[in-house]
Coordinates of C-alpha atoms and ligand atoms in Angstrom, one line a residue:
M1 CA 136.2 74.0 60.1
R2 CA 133.3 72.5 58.1
I3 CA 131.0 70.0 59.8
L4 CA 128.4 68.1 57.9
F5 CA 125.5 66.5 59.8
Y6 CA 122.9 63.9 59.0
A7 CA 120.7 61.8 61.2
E8 CA 117.9 59.5 59.8
G9 CA 114.6 60.3 61.4
G10 CA 116.0 62.9 63.9
K11 CA 115.7 66.7 64.1
P12 CA 119.0 68.3 63.1
E13 CA 118.5 71.7 64.8
P14 CA 119.4 70.6 68.4
W15 CA 122.5 68.8 67.2
L16 CA 123.6 71.8 65.2
A17 CA 123.1 74.0 68.2
E18 CA 125.2 71.7 70.4
L19 CA 127.9 71.5 67.8
K20 CA 127.9 75.3 67.4
T21 CA 128.4 75.7 71.1
A22 CA 131.4 73.3 70.9
F23 CA 132.8 75.0 67.8
P24 CA 131.5 78.6 67.5
A25 CA 133.6 79.4 64.4
A26 CA 132.7 76.2 62.5
Q27 CA 130.5 76.1 59.4
L28 CA 127.8 73.6 60.1
R29 CA 125.3 72.3 57.5
V30 CA 122.8 69.5 57.2
W31 CA 123.5 67.1 54.4
Q32 CA 120.9 67.3 51.5
E33 CA 120.7 65.0 48.5
G34 CA 123.3 66.2 45.9
D35 CA 125.6 67.9 48.5
N36 CA 129.1 66.8 47.4
E37 CA 130.8 69.9 48.7
P38 CA 134.0 69.6 50.9
A39 CA 133.7 69.0 54.7
D40 CA 136.2 68.3 57.4
Y41 CA 134.1 66.1 59.6
A42 CA 130.8 64.3 59.2
V43 CA 128.5 63.6 62.2
V44 CA 126.0 60.9 61.2
W45 CA 123.3 58.4 62.1
K46 CA 122.3 55.9 59.5
P47 CA 123.5 58.0 56.6
P48 CA 122.7 57.1 53.0
L49 CA 125.7 56.0 50.9
A50 CA 125.4 59.2 48.8
M51 CA 126.5 61.2 51.9
L52 CA 129.5 59.0 52.5
Q53 CA 130.8 59.2 48.9
P54 CA 134.5 60.4 48.8
R55 CA 134.4 64.1 49.8
A56 CA 137.2 66.6 49.6
G57 CA 138.8 67.4 52.9
L58 CA 137.0 64.7 55.0
K59 CA 139.1 63.7 58.0
A60 CA 136.7 61.5 59.9
V61 CA 133.1 60.3 60.1
F62 CA 131.6 60.3 63.7
N63 CA 128.7 57.9 64.2
V64 CA 126.3 59.1 66.9
G65 CA 125.7 55.6 68.2
A66 CA 127.8 52.6 69.3
G67 CA 126.8 50.3 66.5
V68 CA 128.2 51.0 63.1
D69 CA 126.5 48.3 61.1
A70 CA 124.3 50.8 59.2
I71 CA 127.5 52.4 57.9
L72 CA 129.7 49.3 57.4
Q73 CA 126.9 47.7 55.3
F74 CA 128.3 49.9 52.4
G75 CA 131.6 47.9 52.5
D76 CA 134.1 48.9 49.8
A77 CA 131.9 51.9 48.7
L78 CA 133.0 53.8 51.9
P79 CA 135.6 56.5 51.4
A80 CA 139.0 54.9 51.6
G81 CA 141.3 56.0 54.5
V82 CA 138.6 58.1 56.3
P83 CA 138.3 56.8 59.9
I84 CA 134.8 55.9 61.1
V85 CA 134.5 56.6 64.8
R86 CA 131.8 55.1 67.1
L87 CA 130.5 56.5 70.4
D88 CA 132.4 55.1 73.4
D89 CA 129.7 54.8 76.0
A90 CA 128.8 58.5 76.1
G91 CA 126.1 57.8 78.7
M92 CA 124.9 54.6 77.1
G93 CA 126.6 52.2 79.5
V94 CA 124.6 53.1 82.5
Q95 CA 121.4 52.9 80.5
M96 CA 122.3 49.4 79.2
A97 CA 123.1 48.4 82.8
E98 CA 119.7 49.7 84.0
Y99 CA 117.8 47.9 81.2
V100 CA 119.5 44.6 81.5
T101 CA 119.5 44.6 85.4
H102 CA 115.8 45.4 85.3
A103 CA 115.1 42.5 83.0
V104 CA 117.3 40.0 84.9
L105 CA 115.8 41.0 88.2
R106 CA 112.3 40.8 86.8
Y107 CA 112.8 37.2 85.8
F108 CA 114.9 36.2 88.8
R109 CA 112.3 37.6 91.3
R110 CA 109.5 36.3 89.1
F111 CA 107.8 39.6 88.7
D112 CA 106.7 38.5 85.2
E113 CA 104.7 35.7 86.7
F114 CA 103.4 37.9 89.5
E115 CA 102.1 40.3 86.8
V116 CA 100.1 37.5 85.2
Q117 CA 98.8 36.3 88.6
A118 CA 97.8 39.9 89.6
R119 CA 95.8 40.3 86.4
A120 CA 93.9 37.2 87.3
G121 CA 93.4 38.4 90.9
Q122 CA 95.5 35.7 92.3
W123 CA 97.5 36.1 95.6
R124 CA 100.0 33.2 95.4
F125 CA 103.5 32.9 96.7
L126 CA 106.1 31.6 94.2
K127 CA 109.3 30.1 95.4
P128 CA 112.2 32.3 94.3
H129 CA 114.7 31.0 91.8
D130 CA 118.0 29.6 93.1
K131 CA 120.6 32.3 92.4
E132 CA 123.4 29.7 92.1
H133 CA 121.6 28.3 89.1
F134 CA 120.6 31.7 87.7
S135 CA 123.8 32.5 85.9
V136 CA 123.9 35.4 83.5
G137 CA 126.0 35.1 80.3
I138 CA 126.8 38.2 78.4
L139 CA 127.6 37.9 74.7
G140 CA 130.0 40.8 74.1
L141 CA 132.3 42.1 76.9
G142 CA 133.1 45.5 75.3
V143 CA 132.2 49.0 76.4
L144 CA 128.5 48.1 77.1
G145 CA 128.8 44.4 78.0
S146 CA 131.4 45.1 80.7
R147 CA 129.2 47.9 82.2
I148 CA 126.3 45.4 82.4
A149 CA 128.5 42.9 84.1
Q150 CA 129.7 45.5 86.6
A151 CA 126.0 46.3 87.5
L152 CA 124.9 42.7 87.8
A153 CA 127.9 41.9 90.0
H154 CA 126.2 44.0 92.8
F155 CA 123.5 41.4 93.0
D156 CA 125.8 38.4 93.2
F157 CA 124.6 36.7 90.1
P158 CA 127.1 34.1 88.7
L159 CA 128.4 35.9 85.7
S160 CA 130.1 34.9 82.5
G161 CA 131.0 36.7 79.3
W162 CA 132.0 35.8 75.7
S163 CA 134.2 37.9 73.5
R164 CA 136.3 37.5 70.3
T165 CA 139.6 37.9 72.1
P166 CA 140.4 36.5 75.6
K167 CA 139.5 38.7 78.5
N168 CA 140.2 38.8 82.2
V169 CA 137.4 40.5 84.1
P170 CA 137.3 40.0 87.8
G171 CA 134.2 38.2 88.9
V172 CA 133.3 37.2 85.4
Q173 CA 134.0 33.7 84.0
C174 CA 135.4 34.7 80.6
Y175 CA 135.1 32.6 77.4
A176 CA 136.4 33.6 74.0
G177 CA 136.1 32.6 70.4
Q178 CA 134.3 29.6 68.8
E179 CA 136.2 27.2 71.1
G180 CA 134.6 28.8 74.2
F181 CA 131.2 29.3 72.7
D182 CA 129.4 26.1 73.6
A183 CA 130.7 26.0 77.2
F184 CA 129.6 29.6 77.6
L185 CA 126.1 28.8 76.3
H186 CA 125.7 25.7 78.5
N187 CA 126.6 27.9 81.5
S188 CA 124.1 30.7 80.8
R189 CA 120.6 30.5 82.3
V190 CA 120.1 34.1 81.2
L191 CA 121.7 35.0 77.9
V192 CA 122.2 38.7 77.2
C193 CA 123.3 39.8 73.7
V194 CA 125.2 43.0 73.4
L195 CA 127.4 42.1 70.4
P196 CA 128.0 44.3 67.4
L197 CA 126.3 43.1 64.2
T198 CA 129.0 41.8 61.9
A199 CA 129.4 39.1 59.3
E200 CA 130.3 36.7 62.1
T201 CA 127.5 37.6 64.6
G202 CA 124.4 37.9 62.3
G203 CA 121.9 35.1 63.2
I204 CA 124.0 34.0 66.2
L205 CA 120.9 33.5 68.3
N206 CA 119.3 30.6 66.5
R207 CA 117.6 27.2 67.1
V208 CA 121.0 25.5 67.6
T209 CA 122.7 28.0 69.8
L210 CA 119.6 28.9 71.9
G211 CA 119.0 25.1 72.2
R212 CA 122.4 24.8 74.0
L213 CA 121.2 27.1 76.8
P214 CA 120.0 25.2 79.9
P215 CA 116.2 24.3 79.8
G216 CA 114.1 27.1 81.1
A217 CA 116.6 29.8 79.9
Y218 CA 115.8 33.5 79.3
L219 CA 117.0 35.7 76.5
I220 CA 117.7 39.5 76.6
N221 CA 118.6 41.0 73.2
V222 CA 119.7 44.6 73.3
A223 CA 122.1 44.5 70.4
R224 CA 120.6 44.2 66.9
G225 CA 117.5 42.4 65.6
A226 CA 119.6 40.6 63.0
H227 CA 121.4 38.7 65.7
L228 CA 118.3 36.7 66.3
V229 CA 116.4 34.2 64.1
E230 CA 113.0 35.3 65.2
D231 CA 111.1 32.2 64.2
D232 CA 113.6 30.0 66.1
L233 CA 113.0 32.0 69.3
L234 CA 109.3 31.8 68.9
A235 CA 109.4 28.0 68.5
L236 CA 111.7 27.6 71.6
V237 CA 109.5 29.8 73.7
Q238 CA 106.4 27.9 72.6
N239 CA 108.0 24.5 73.4
G240 CA 109.2 25.8 76.8
H241 CA 112.9 25.5 76.3
I242 CA 113.1 29.3 76.6
T243 CA 110.9 30.6 79.5
A244 CA 110.8 34.2 78.3
A245 CA 112.6 36.8 76.4
T246 CA 113.0 40.6 76.5
L247 CA 113.8 42.1 73.1
D248 CA 114.7 45.7 72.4
V249 CA 115.7 45.2 68.7
F250 CA 114.1 43.5 65.8
H251 CA 114.7 42.6 62.1
E252 CA 112.1 45.2 61.1
E253 CA 111.7 48.3 63.3
P254 CA 109.1 49.4 64.2
L255 CA 108.0 45.9 64.8
P256 CA 105.2 45.4 62.3
P257 CA 101.7 45.1 63.9
A258 CA 101.1 41.6 62.5
H259 CA 104.4 40.3 63.9
P260 CA 103.7 37.1 66.1
F261 CA 105.9 38.5 68.9
W262 CA 103.1 40.9 69.8
Q263 CA 100.8 38.0 70.5
E264 CA 103.3 36.0 72.7
P265 CA 103.0 37.2 76.3
R266 CA 106.3 35.6 77.3
I267 CA 108.1 38.0 74.9
T268 CA 108.6 41.5 76.3
I269 CA 109.0 44.1 73.6
T270 CA 110.6 47.6 73.9
P271 CA 111.1 50.0 71.0
H272 CA 114.9 50.1 70.6
M273 CA 115.4 52.3 73.7
A274 CA 117.8 50.2 75.9
A275 CA 120.5 52.9 75.5
L276 CA 119.6 56.1 73.8
T277 CA 122.1 58.5 72.3
L278 CA 122.5 61.4 74.7
R279 CA 123.1 64.5 72.6
E280 CA 125.1 66.6 75.1
D281 CA 127.4 63.7 76.1
S282 CA 127.8 62.6 72.5
V283 CA 128.8 66.1 71.2
R284 CA 131.1 66.5 74.2
Q285 CA 132.9 63.3 73.2
I286 CA 133.0 64.0 69.5
A287 CA 134.2 67.6 70.1
G288 CA 137.0 66.2 72.3
K289 CA 138.0 63.8 69.6
I290 CA 137.9 66.4 66.8
R291 CA 140.2 68.6 68.9
A292 CA 142.6 65.7 69.4
L293 CA 142.6 65.0 65.7
E294 CA 143.3 68.6 64.9
R295 CA 146.3 68.4 67.3
G296 CA 147.4 65.3 65.4
E297 CA 146.8 63.0 68.4
P298 CA 145.3 59.5 68.2
I299 CA 141.7 58.9 69.3
A300 CA 139.8 55.9 70.8
G301 CA 136.8 54.4 69.1
V302 CA 138.0 54.2 65.6
V303 CA 136.2 51.3 63.9
D304 CA 138.3 48.4 62.5
L305 CA 136.7 47.8 59.1
T306 CA 138.2 44.3 58.9
R307 CA 136.7 43.0 62.1
G308 CA 133.5 45.0 61.5
Y309 CA 133.2 46.9 64.8
Ligands
NAP1 P1 132.2 47.1 71.7 O1 132.8 47.9 72.8 O2 132.8 47.1 70.3 O3 132.1 45.6 72.2 C1 131.8 44.5 71.4 C2 132.1 43.2 72.1 O4 131.6 42.2 71.3 C3 133.6 43.0 72.4 O5 133.8 42.4 73.6 C4 134.0 42.0 71.2 O6 135.1 41.2 71.5 C5 132.7 41.2 71.1 N1 132.6 40.6 69.8 C6 132.6 41.2 68.6 N2 132.5 40.2 67.6 C7 132.6 39.0 68.2 C8 132.6 37.7 67.8 N3 132.6 37.4 66.5 N4 132.7 36.7 68.7 C9 132.8 37.0 70.0 N5 132.7 38.3 70.5 C10 132.7 39.3 69.6 O7 130.6 47.5 71.5 P2 129.6 48.1 72.5 O8 129.9 49.6 72.6 O9 129.7 47.3 73.8 O10 128.2 48.0 71.8 C11 127.8 46.7 71.4 C12 126.5 46.8 70.5 O11 125.4 47.2 71.2 C13 126.6 47.9 69.4 O12 127.4 47.4 68.3 C14 125.1 48.1 69.1 O13 124.7 47.3 68.0 C15 124.4 47.7 70.3 N6 123.7 48.8 70.9 C16 122.4 48.8 71.1 C17 121.7 49.8 71.7 C18 120.2 49.8 72.0 O14 119.6 50.8 72.4 N7 119.6 48.6 71.8 C19 122.4 51.0 72.1 C20 123.8 51.0 71.9 C21 124.4 49.9 71.3 P3 136.6 41.8 71.8 O15 136.5 42.5 73.1 O16 137.4 40.6 71.8 O17 136.8 42.8 70.7
GLV2 C1 122.1 52.2 69.1 O1 121.4 51.2 68.8 C2 123.5 52.3 69.0 O2 124.1 51.5 68.3 O3 124.0 53.3 69.6

């Protein structure tokens, strides 16, 4: 078996070692510019189009992340008929749950305000928020969104979720499609975005949609920077409609030093770390799927190119 590996900005050696442990007899190689040689499987993160050109023998491309936007941007230039497979949780769900729960609790218990007071040497009690009016709305009820909902349910927050197709998640008020979108927004004091980036979801967090959140809302974006119109958020934070935001992802990463978000204390910035790819878990999952494919069995996590995730 020939496995081709490429990960933008990452060290290939630990991945090759992990893949070698899973498939001791496999021929493993790191893709280099000009390598058009045959391969059975490709394991990739943000590959250049040249790597994804039609390649003899290629049976599947495994993305070592949940989001496949960096691959699907190549559209019709992708090799026809070769399945692209995303990571299904692989240890990311619990990390997302930790990140979002932390952010929601920080705002709910007003730790952000206590931090400001403490820096000013102020000992001042602030009345807690009313949980009944601290509803959390999750954009995207897939692998990661449903894990976030499960974690927040432990703290009795009123929960709602929005997806493309209708869902029935116990304890979560479910909305679907465009027809459910406005009601979902009106009902979300804290908006969490964990959508895939597609033609339909780019720019979905903008002046109009964020303006439909209740006054004093909070935004947590752990999906992709391109979901958010950054200037619109800044204006809404500065006019007080949005109280604060926690952002893990940005249009340009790393966030440029001159970006106005750095100067806005109500915007909390993290460097795209909400849910990291865990190498061991990922290779275990990919190896299991390769074995299933070799046996001729179907696998989960194959990306639907038409819907874009
Ligand atoms: P997923 O399992 O594919 O779930 C996607 C959810 O979004 C589904 O519920 C889907 O609806 C919904 N959705 C998609 N398009 C929609 C639309 N147009 N309108 C309404 N709902 C829509 O994806 P996932 O594994 O949860 O991952 C989500 C995203 O998180 C990834 O694509 C990636 O960009 C991001 N991510 C970020 C980090 C980080 O560290 N910041 C880490 C991992 C992932 P249906 O259920 O109806 O299909
Ligand atoms: C990370 O951003 C991922 O999509 O897995």
